[in-house]
Structure formats: C-alpha cells, structure tokens
Amino acid sequence: MAMNYKKWMMATLVGGLSVTSLVACSSTGTPGASSITPASKPSAEVSKATTEPKSDLKTLQIWQKDDYNTYPVAKYLEQKTGYKVQYDMLPQDKPEDKLNILIASGEPYDAITIYGSTDFKALYSDYAKKGALIELGPLIDKFGPNIKAVIDPEALEAAKVDGKLYAIPTKSISNVNTSLYIRQDWLEKVNMKSPTTLDELTAVLKAFKEKDPGGNGDKNIPLTVKGEAPFIDNIAGAFGIPNFWNNVNGKMTPRILDPAYPEYVNYVADLFKQGLLDKEYAANKDATAKEKFTSGKAGMILLNWSDVPTIADALTKNIPTAKASYISALKGEDGKAGLAAFRGFDRLTFIPKASKHPEDAMKWINAKLEKETFINMTIGEENKHYTLKDGTYTPIQPIFSEERNAANNFLTGSDDTNYPIYWQARVRKDMRLFEAWEFMNKKEPANTKVEDPLGFAPYLPEFSKSFQQLNTMVGDYTMKLVFGAEQLSGLDAFIAKFKSSGGEASYKEVNDWYTAAKK
Amino acid sequence: MHKKTIRDRSLDLLIYLFLLLVGVITLLPIANVLSKAVSDESAVISGKVGILPVGFQLQTMKYVISSSQFITSIGISMLVMIVGTVLAIALTALTAYPLSKRNLPGISFIMLLFIFTMLFNGGIIPNYLLMKELHLINSLWSLILPALISVFNMLVIKSYYESLPESLEESAKIDGASNFTILFRIVIPLSGPVLATIALFYAVYYWNDYFNPMLYINDAGLKPLQLYLRDIVMDADSSSAMNKSADDMMNVSPEGVRSATVIASIIPMLLVYPYLQKHFVKGVLIGSVKG
C-alpha cells in the first residue's frame, strides 16, 4: 500500500510541475507548446511575416471523413491558387448549432460553405438579413470574372436575399436518385416482364407472392419499403405526385391537397391489404428493408442508386444466381409517370463580415473556377486520375478514389455547364453504380424526370418554418391510411388541420412566388 | 462458521446462474457490434450477423485502426486525458486542503463562492465568448481548463481530509514540520484511495467529454475520439442524410466500418478498467462511510 501512496504523491508533484512548465511553454510560444496548442497558429503567423504576398485564408467547411487540410485536393489548390488555406469543419451532428455560435461570436472566417438544403438556406438568409454577411455583388464585379462566366445565372439569381447576393451557390447536379429495384431472376421464374404500368406492377407482385419464386414459402415479401418513405417514389409518380409540391392546373399544390392523393392512397393501401407490400412497412428502417432484400426474402425494394454496389454484392453473396435491376418509370391510368429529381443548391459559400480578407477570399473562389484548376480539383489530372475518350471521363482506380473521392467538398461554386459531365467520372468508379445512375437519369425518357419545382425558390419564411412539421404530419397520416388506421372519409378534417398548421400560409406564399416567377 | 447445507449451495448456484445470465445479457449488444466489426460486409447488410461473426475478417478493423484520423483522435484524447487528469487532481487536492481547515478566517465565504458555481454558471454562449477572448478556440487547453476543478470532487476530497485525525498533524507540527511538509508527507499519502478515485472520475470525464470539443474545436486535426466517433456513427443516420448530395451518399461509411470504429475506441478503456475498478469501489466506499 505504501508504494501506491508514494506513486500518487509523485503523480501530484509531477502534475504541479507540468502546470508551470506548460504555462511557461505557451507564454513564450516555443515549439514545445505545439503539442497542446494547434500547430497551425504559430506557423500561420510566421508565414505571413515572410515575403508571402497572398494572405492566409481561414475557411469553415461541412463535415467529411478525412481532414481537409491533409487531403490531396487541398495541397493541389494551395499550389495552384497560391493561397494557403486553413480548413475547419462543422460537426456532422447538429451543424446548425455550431454554425450559429461561430457566426454570433464573429469568428473571422474568410469563407464558410454550408449545405444548400431548406433549413440551411433559411440560416443563410437570416444571417444576410441581420447583416452578418458581406454583399458579394461588388466583389464579384471586381475579382470574379470566372464566377460570372461559369455559374448558372439562374442559380445566382436564386441565391439572392432581398435582391442582393450574399453567397456563391454550388448548383446540385439534377439527379433522379430513388426508384424501385427488382429481382430480375424472380421475374424470369414467374415468366413475366419488368412492369411498366401500375396494373402490371400489381400483377408482378401478386405472382411474387403466390408463385414463390424466392423459395421462401409464405414468407415472401413482394415489395419492401422503408418507413421513412410514406410516398413510394415511382409509384407516386404514376399518380402525378412525384414531388412534395406539384403543378396542378398552374398552381403549386402539396401532395395532400392534390386530387390524385386519394387515388394514390387507395392503390398503396390495396397493395398492403393483399399482402403485396411489406407488413412491417411503417416499422422498417432503411437497414431492415435492405436486410430483407439482400437476404432474398423480398422481390422489390425502394432503393437509391448510390446503394447499388453494396446491395448487389450482398445479394449475390447470399444468392449467387440472383440478378436485380431497376424498373422503368411506371405509367398510371392516364399515362402519367415521373421520378423525382433533385434540384437546387448543393452548397452555399458566403463571406462573413468578420472576415479579415474578403477580397482575397473572392479571388480564391474565382481562381478555383479557372477551367484547368476546376477540372483538376474535381476529378484530377488527365491520365493520372482519369482518362478522356470520346467526351467520356473515366476514373483511374485506386488513385481516383484515394485523392478525389472527397473533392466535391472543396467546391465553392461550380462550372455549371461542364461539371455535370466531369462529375460522371465519379459515378464511373463502379460500373454498376454508373449503370444504375444512367438507367434512371439518361435512359429513361426525359419527361419522366420531374425536378423539384421549388428547388430554386428564394428563402420563403412561412414555408421554411412549417415545412418539416407539415411533411411529418402528412407522412404519418398517409401511413395510417395505408394501414387502415384512418379512413379517407376523414381526409377533409385532416386537410383542415393541415391548413391551420401552416399549410394555408405556405400554400399562399409558394404560389405568390410561383406566379411572380413565371412572368 | 457453519457449514453450508445442500439447500444453501443450490440456492447459491441459482443466484450465480441468474447473475451470470444478467451479465451475459448486458454483453449482448457489445457482442453484436463486435461481430459486425469482424464480419463480412455483405453478411452485415443482409442482417445475418447476430452474436457470432459471419465470414470472419479483420480487414475492417485494420482499416479503421490504420486510418490517420482515428490515430490522431485517439492521441488527442489520450493527451487531454493524461494532462487533464494530472492537473485536475493536483489542483483539486490543493484546493481542498485549506478549505478543510475550518478555523481559517473567511473560509466559509470562500466555500460559498465554490458552492455558488455548482448552482449557477454562465451558459454556453458566455463560456464560448470567454474561450474566444482567451484565444483558446481550437486549442486543447479549452478542453482541459474548464474542468480542472469540479467542486463536487473537491468536496469529496475535503471531507476525506477532515476525517483524518487532527492529532496526526499536530504531532507532525510538534516535530517541526511545515504546512507543506504536512500536506505532502502526511495528508496526501494518507488520502491515496480517495485521490485515486477522484483521479479516475476526472480521467473518465476527460475521456468521455463530447460537448466541450464540439463547441471549441473546429480543426479536424485536434478532434478527440468522442467527436470523431459521433461523426462516423452519425454518417448513415437519416437525419444527416437529408442534407447529403449524391456524392456524399456514395461515400457513406458502411455499417461494418462504423461498428469497427466503436469497438476500436472502447478498447483503450476496456484495457485499463479491470486494473482501476478496485480503486473505484474502494475509494467511493471510503468517501461515503467516513465523509
């Protein structure tokens, strides 16, 4: 025991000593302190003092797995643009909270890049209105010729708050992401073709249930869907309601107010009643639905194309003879069909008032859009990271994945004409991925791709405020209708509730904007 | 001592079996995560992995452990924990000592000041601004300094000091010992168990701290393990998927990698716990009985 006490006494003494020594270190700023204070700070000051003509920039980025500072793209950009940039990043969990603190406390970031989704757009607009951001118009006129040249003017227009531009938008590549994925070998076993209409879909699902192509007896699940998707993509499109808002006779109409809503609900509820839709639909998590599909219990699944390689791998490992592919956009009774395509901002990059080098930040953003720099930043160097043949960019692996996988996070505005073409190199890193993407986005007739009409809407306060809540409300209600816990006879009462919970105000606001924008 | 009857023994056996069962049940979730970490990714996706691994492989573990971010994070966490714990225990023990001398003038007022901080504090934004003005944002000191003295821990040590017989110190004084000699040669050596316990409390606090680094650390190279872990585990969460572009979706960490990260990050604590646990129990008991 005596030994133990002695040890603890030693520990205390050492502790006491280390206080004094560490304090001494940090006050003189010797390298010894760098183990505990960020090494970047002293070095940043040193390089500023030397003859480096360009100032060092400090940026805040969204979360990614790898450290931005050590990522190959960062090195390339530093060498190409001449700006030494320190990249900080927001956490993955509740980035809004952190961002608010950083903006409120006036952290001197020279550029901040955030997501372009509705809630972040609301934050951006809020900061702009409160005067926390620098207006970019004059800076772009002086230092941003590339920005004017390559960024889609429509996107620039949509990023404006009260007629002034405060952020450089990075446009999303408009993709269809989700559709129904079917077991091709099951189809062959029941001797049917891939369904193209709703009636054919019902027939195929029935055959999957009755003819037992999966050999699961009565445990076959003809179609499994995760509970987070109360509106099943592709099926919803056949009723003309692929997006949250759809054009009904010239008015933007949310799904719940759409005349097609009851028809959609009836169709899906019928699938459910007949046992063609997973009994556990509402309880399914994304992972559970995937489990059911990859273990060979389910014949169809609602799937994002980005999941195809992992799902296909797992499926063939479990059932070597299995084959699966996407079905085309289903046609409804009056020939309607549609797949929801994303449209809007992927990122927004703004310069806060607290920035110490707004002009340099703008020059840096502009330099990144230089044609050669931009292509190298996003997909690398020709014949090292990719090959170019007949206008097709094909990645060279594994170096492409190692050095450019996270390149999209370095975007601060993009060459909106060419980037969608370069970008395909990123999908070609796995041919199955590419085929899945290509099927939905290129092979399907163009009119089945229905872009979110609100993608480039400006910040709409009423809509932003109630969007989440209304979305959940409608989702829950739709689920209950499908399960028979609610009846369509109560729809009017629900619509009244929907309108009073902010639905009415959103509707008016969205349509006011829509009619004004059409002119 | 009376001899155990068969009845007693069978009852003992039953109790042991029951407790064993309860113990095993608490281990099941960990076993599940562990198996996912060492199973084939395809098996994980198709939900085949329960308690035992399917398609055993160590590739995922290797990938996680060799990732530079993981190594940096675990290094940062270790550094913060070690420096933090040493400083915290030293300062707490030193603060508690004078406060345990009730006859010092003004002592109750100073006590009141300490107690006040237990009940009231500035809140997140003022704390953040304080850290910012002290230029501690993006510095590991921002993780260490705020927690250096936990008043609760200090009170535990103080009451332990008070329980030591006063005659010990008096006799030392008669032998010519100075106040410092008394503290370092008599009081602290006698307080071993309580100091060990409190040191453990601090160590666990520093190791598990998530909130402070979340607020004060923006530099990816300075993120401690808990923050890194949260980011990785959140990666496939649907609430963060909402913001994700197609590119991000292609890069989501597979479930196996997430499980392996969880396992890799509990290993260090798992290794030290058995050795420290006895102090934990003993120290807490001593504090509670005598304090």
mmCIF file of C-alpha atoms in Angstrom, chain A residues 340-466:
data_model
loop_
_atom_site.group_PDB
_atom_site.id
_atom_site.type_symbol
_atom_site.label_atom_id
_atom_site.label_comp_id
_atom_site.label_asym_id
_atom_site.label_seq_id
_atom_site.Cartn_x
_atom_site.Cartn_y
_atom_site.Cartn_z
ATOM 1 C CA ALA A 340 -38.491 12.958 -58.511
ATOM 2 C CA ALA A 341 -35.266 14.703 -59.413
ATOM 3 C CA PHE A 342 -33.337 16.850 -57.039
ATOM 4 C CA ARG A 343 -32.977 20.462 -57.980
ATOM 5 C CA GLY A 344 -31.494 23.291 -56.035
ATOM 6 C CA PHE A 345 -28.320 24.152 -54.217
ATOM 7 C CA ASP A 346 -25.797 21.611 -53.129
ATOM 8 C CA ARG A 347 -23.751 24.202 -51.257
ATOM 9 C CA LEU A 348 -23.753 27.878 -50.452
ATOM 10 C CA THR A 349 -20.499 29.718 -49.812
ATOM 11 C CA PHE A 350 -20.583 33.067 -48.091
ATOM 12 C CA ILE A 351 -18.116 35.541 -46.633
ATOM 13 C CA PRO A 352 -18.997 36.752 -43.140
ATOM 14 C CA LYS A 353 -18.483 40.371 -42.109
ATOM 15 C CA ALA A 354 -15.917 39.135 -39.613
ATOM 16 C CA SER A 355 -13.628 38.063 -42.452
ATOM 17 C CA LYS A 356 -10.253 39.750 -42.471
ATOM 18 C CA HIS A 357 -9.557 39.177 -46.162
ATOM 19 C CA PRO A 358 -12.840 39.327 -48.104
ATOM 20 C CA GLU A 359 -11.111 40.374 -51.324
ATOM 21 C CA ASP A 360 -8.649 37.536 -51.169
ATOM 22 C CA ALA A 361 -11.457 35.128 -50.381
ATOM 23 C CA MET A 362 -13.229 36.237 -53.530
ATOM 24 C CA LYS A 363 -10.040 35.937 -55.577
ATOM 25 C CA TRP A 364 -9.557 32.449 -54.192
ATOM 26 C CA ILE A 365 -13.106 31.393 -55.075
ATOM 27 C CA ASN A 366 -12.614 32.853 -58.527
ATOM 28 C CA ALA A 367 -9.274 31.106 -59.012
ATOM 29 C CA LYS A 368 -10.849 27.763 -58.183
ATOM 30 C CA LEU A 369 -13.217 28.214 -61.122
ATOM 31 C CA GLU A 370 -10.372 28.628 -63.638
ATOM 32 C CA LYS A 371 -11.093 25.893 -66.169
ATOM 33 C CA GLU A 372 -7.964 23.835 -65.655
ATOM 34 C CA THR A 373 -7.932 24.282 -61.897
ATOM 35 C CA PHE A 374 -11.575 23.362 -61.624
ATOM 36 C CA ILE A 375 -11.271 20.118 -63.537
ATOM 37 C CA ASN A 376 -8.165 19.096 -61.651
ATOM 38 C CA MET A 377 -9.755 19.941 -58.330
ATOM 39 C CA THR A 378 -12.856 17.880 -59.045
ATOM 40 C CA ILE A 379 -11.581 14.863 -60.974
ATOM 41 C CA GLY A 380 -7.819 15.200 -61.058
ATOM 42 C CA GLU A 381 -5.171 15.146 -63.734
ATOM 43 C CA GLU A 382 -5.693 13.561 -67.124
ATOM 44 C CA ASN A 383 -4.062 10.127 -67.492
ATOM 45 C CA LYS A 384 -3.202 10.141 -63.808
ATOM 46 C CA HIS A 385 -6.623 10.282 -62.182
ATOM 47 C CA TYR A 386 -8.834 9.875 -65.233
ATOM 48 C CA THR A 387 -8.820 9.182 -68.940
ATOM 49 C CA LEU A 388 -10.769 11.139 -71.513
ATOM 50 C CA LYS A 389 -12.141 9.368 -74.538
ATOM 51 C CA ASP A 390 -14.994 10.494 -76.799
ATOM 52 C CA GLY A 391 -16.073 13.043 -74.232
ATOM 53 C CA THR A 392 -16.294 10.429 -71.504
ATOM 54 C CA TYR A 393 -14.283 10.842 -68.330
ATOM 55 C CA THR A 394 -13.314 7.518 -66.795
ATOM 56 C CA PRO A 395 -11.538 7.367 -63.444
ATOM 57 C CA ILE A 396 -8.280 5.513 -62.916
ATOM 58 C CA GLN A 397 -8.518 3.490 -59.759
ATOM 59 C CA PRO A 398 -7.489 3.339 -56.961
ATOM 60 C CA ILE A 399 -5.804 6.756 -57.165
ATOM 61 C CA PHE A 400 -9.031 8.479 -58.179
ATOM 62 C CA SER A 401 -10.848 7.302 -55.066
ATOM 63 C CA GLU A 402 -7.882 7.963 -52.851
ATOM 64 C CA GLU A 403 -7.240 11.511 -53.986
ATOM 65 C CA ARG A 404 -10.501 12.842 -55.386
ATOM 66 C CA ASN A 405 -13.300 10.980 -53.570
ATOM 67 C CA ALA A 406 -13.994 13.924 -51.281
ATOM 68 C CA ALA A 407 -13.311 16.557 -53.971
ATOM 69 C CA ASN A 408 -16.947 17.625 -54.036
ATOM 70 C CA ASN A 409 -16.477 19.103 -50.572
ATOM 71 C CA PHE A 410 -13.953 21.588 -51.927
ATOM 72 C CA LEU A 411 -16.472 23.128 -54.295
ATOM 73 C CA THR A 412 -17.262 26.783 -53.781
ATOM 74 C CA GLY A 413 -19.345 27.323 -56.868
ATOM 75 C CA SER A 414 -19.069 25.124 -59.923
ATOM 76 C CA ASP A 415 -18.794 25.272 -63.673
ATOM 77 C CA ASP A 416 -22.440 24.508 -64.160
ATOM 78 C CA THR A 417 -22.181 23.631 -67.851
ATOM 79 C CA ASN A 418 -19.265 21.240 -67.621
ATOM 80 C CA TYR A 419 -19.342 19.885 -64.102
ATOM 81 C CA PRO A 420 -22.266 17.503 -64.706
ATOM 82 C CA ILE A 421 -20.091 15.888 -67.393
ATOM 83 C CA TYR A 422 -16.898 15.763 -65.315
ATOM 84 C CA TRP A 423 -18.959 14.530 -62.432
ATOM 85 C CA GLN A 424 -19.885 11.339 -64.250
ATOM 86 C CA ALA A 425 -16.308 10.194 -63.690
ATOM 87 C CA ARG A 426 -17.239 9.965 -60.031
ATOM 88 C CA VAL A 427 -20.096 7.621 -60.826
ATOM 89 C CA ARG A 428 -17.977 5.542 -63.169
ATOM 90 C CA LYS A 429 -15.742 4.437 -60.330
ATOM 91 C CA ASP A 430 -18.034 1.411 -60.193
ATOM 92 C CA MET A 431 -19.768 0.338 -63.386
ATOM 93 C CA ARG A 432 -22.795 -0.985 -61.510
ATOM 94 C CA LEU A 433 -23.155 2.398 -59.907
ATOM 95 C CA PHE A 434 -22.891 4.053 -63.280
ATOM 96 C CA GLU A 435 -25.427 1.744 -64.921
ATOM 97 C CA ALA A 436 -27.937 2.322 -62.139
ATOM 98 C CA TRP A 437 -27.476 6.076 -62.361
ATOM 99 C CA GLU A 438 -27.536 6.045 -66.149
ATOM 100 C CA PHE A 439 -30.716 3.995 -66.289
ATOM 101 C CA MET A 440 -32.679 6.441 -64.166
ATOM 102 C CA ASN A 441 -31.128 9.606 -65.488
ATOM 103 C CA LYS A 442 -30.169 9.012 -69.098
ATOM 104 C CA LYS A 443 -32.026 6.025 -70.490
ATOM 105 C CA GLU A 444 -35.447 6.892 -69.203
ATOM 106 C CA PRO A 445 -37.452 9.293 -71.365
ATOM 107 C CA ALA A 446 -36.615 12.842 -70.369
ATOM 108 C CA ASN A 447 -40.175 13.699 -69.402
ATOM 109 C CA THR A 448 -40.155 11.176 -66.552
ATOM 110 C CA LYS A 449 -37.534 13.246 -64.743
ATOM 111 C CA VAL A 450 -39.514 15.717 -62.691
ATOM 112 C CA GLU A 451 -37.424 18.353 -60.968
ATOM 113 C CA ASP A 452 -38.454 19.800 -57.662
ATOM 114 C CA PRO A 453 -40.225 23.000 -58.728
ATOM 115 C CA LEU A 454 -39.207 24.733 -55.515
ATOM 116 C CA GLY A 455 -35.512 23.949 -55.933
ATOM 117 C CA PHE A 456 -34.535 27.489 -56.858
ATOM 118 C CA ALA A 457 -37.174 29.259 -54.864
ATOM 119 C CA PRO A 458 -35.761 32.047 -52.730
ATOM 120 C CA TYR A 459 -35.992 31.780 -48.991
ATOM 121 C CA LEU A 460 -39.685 31.548 -48.126
ATOM 122 C CA PRO A 461 -40.134 32.181 -44.408
ATOM 123 C CA GLU A 462 -43.563 30.595 -43.896
ATOM 124 C CA PHE A 463 -42.665 27.569 -45.949
ATOM 125 C CA SER A 464 -39.303 27.079 -44.212
ATOM 126 C CA LYS A 465 -40.910 27.408 -40.813
ATOM 127 C CA SER A 466 -43.563 24.772 -41.241
#
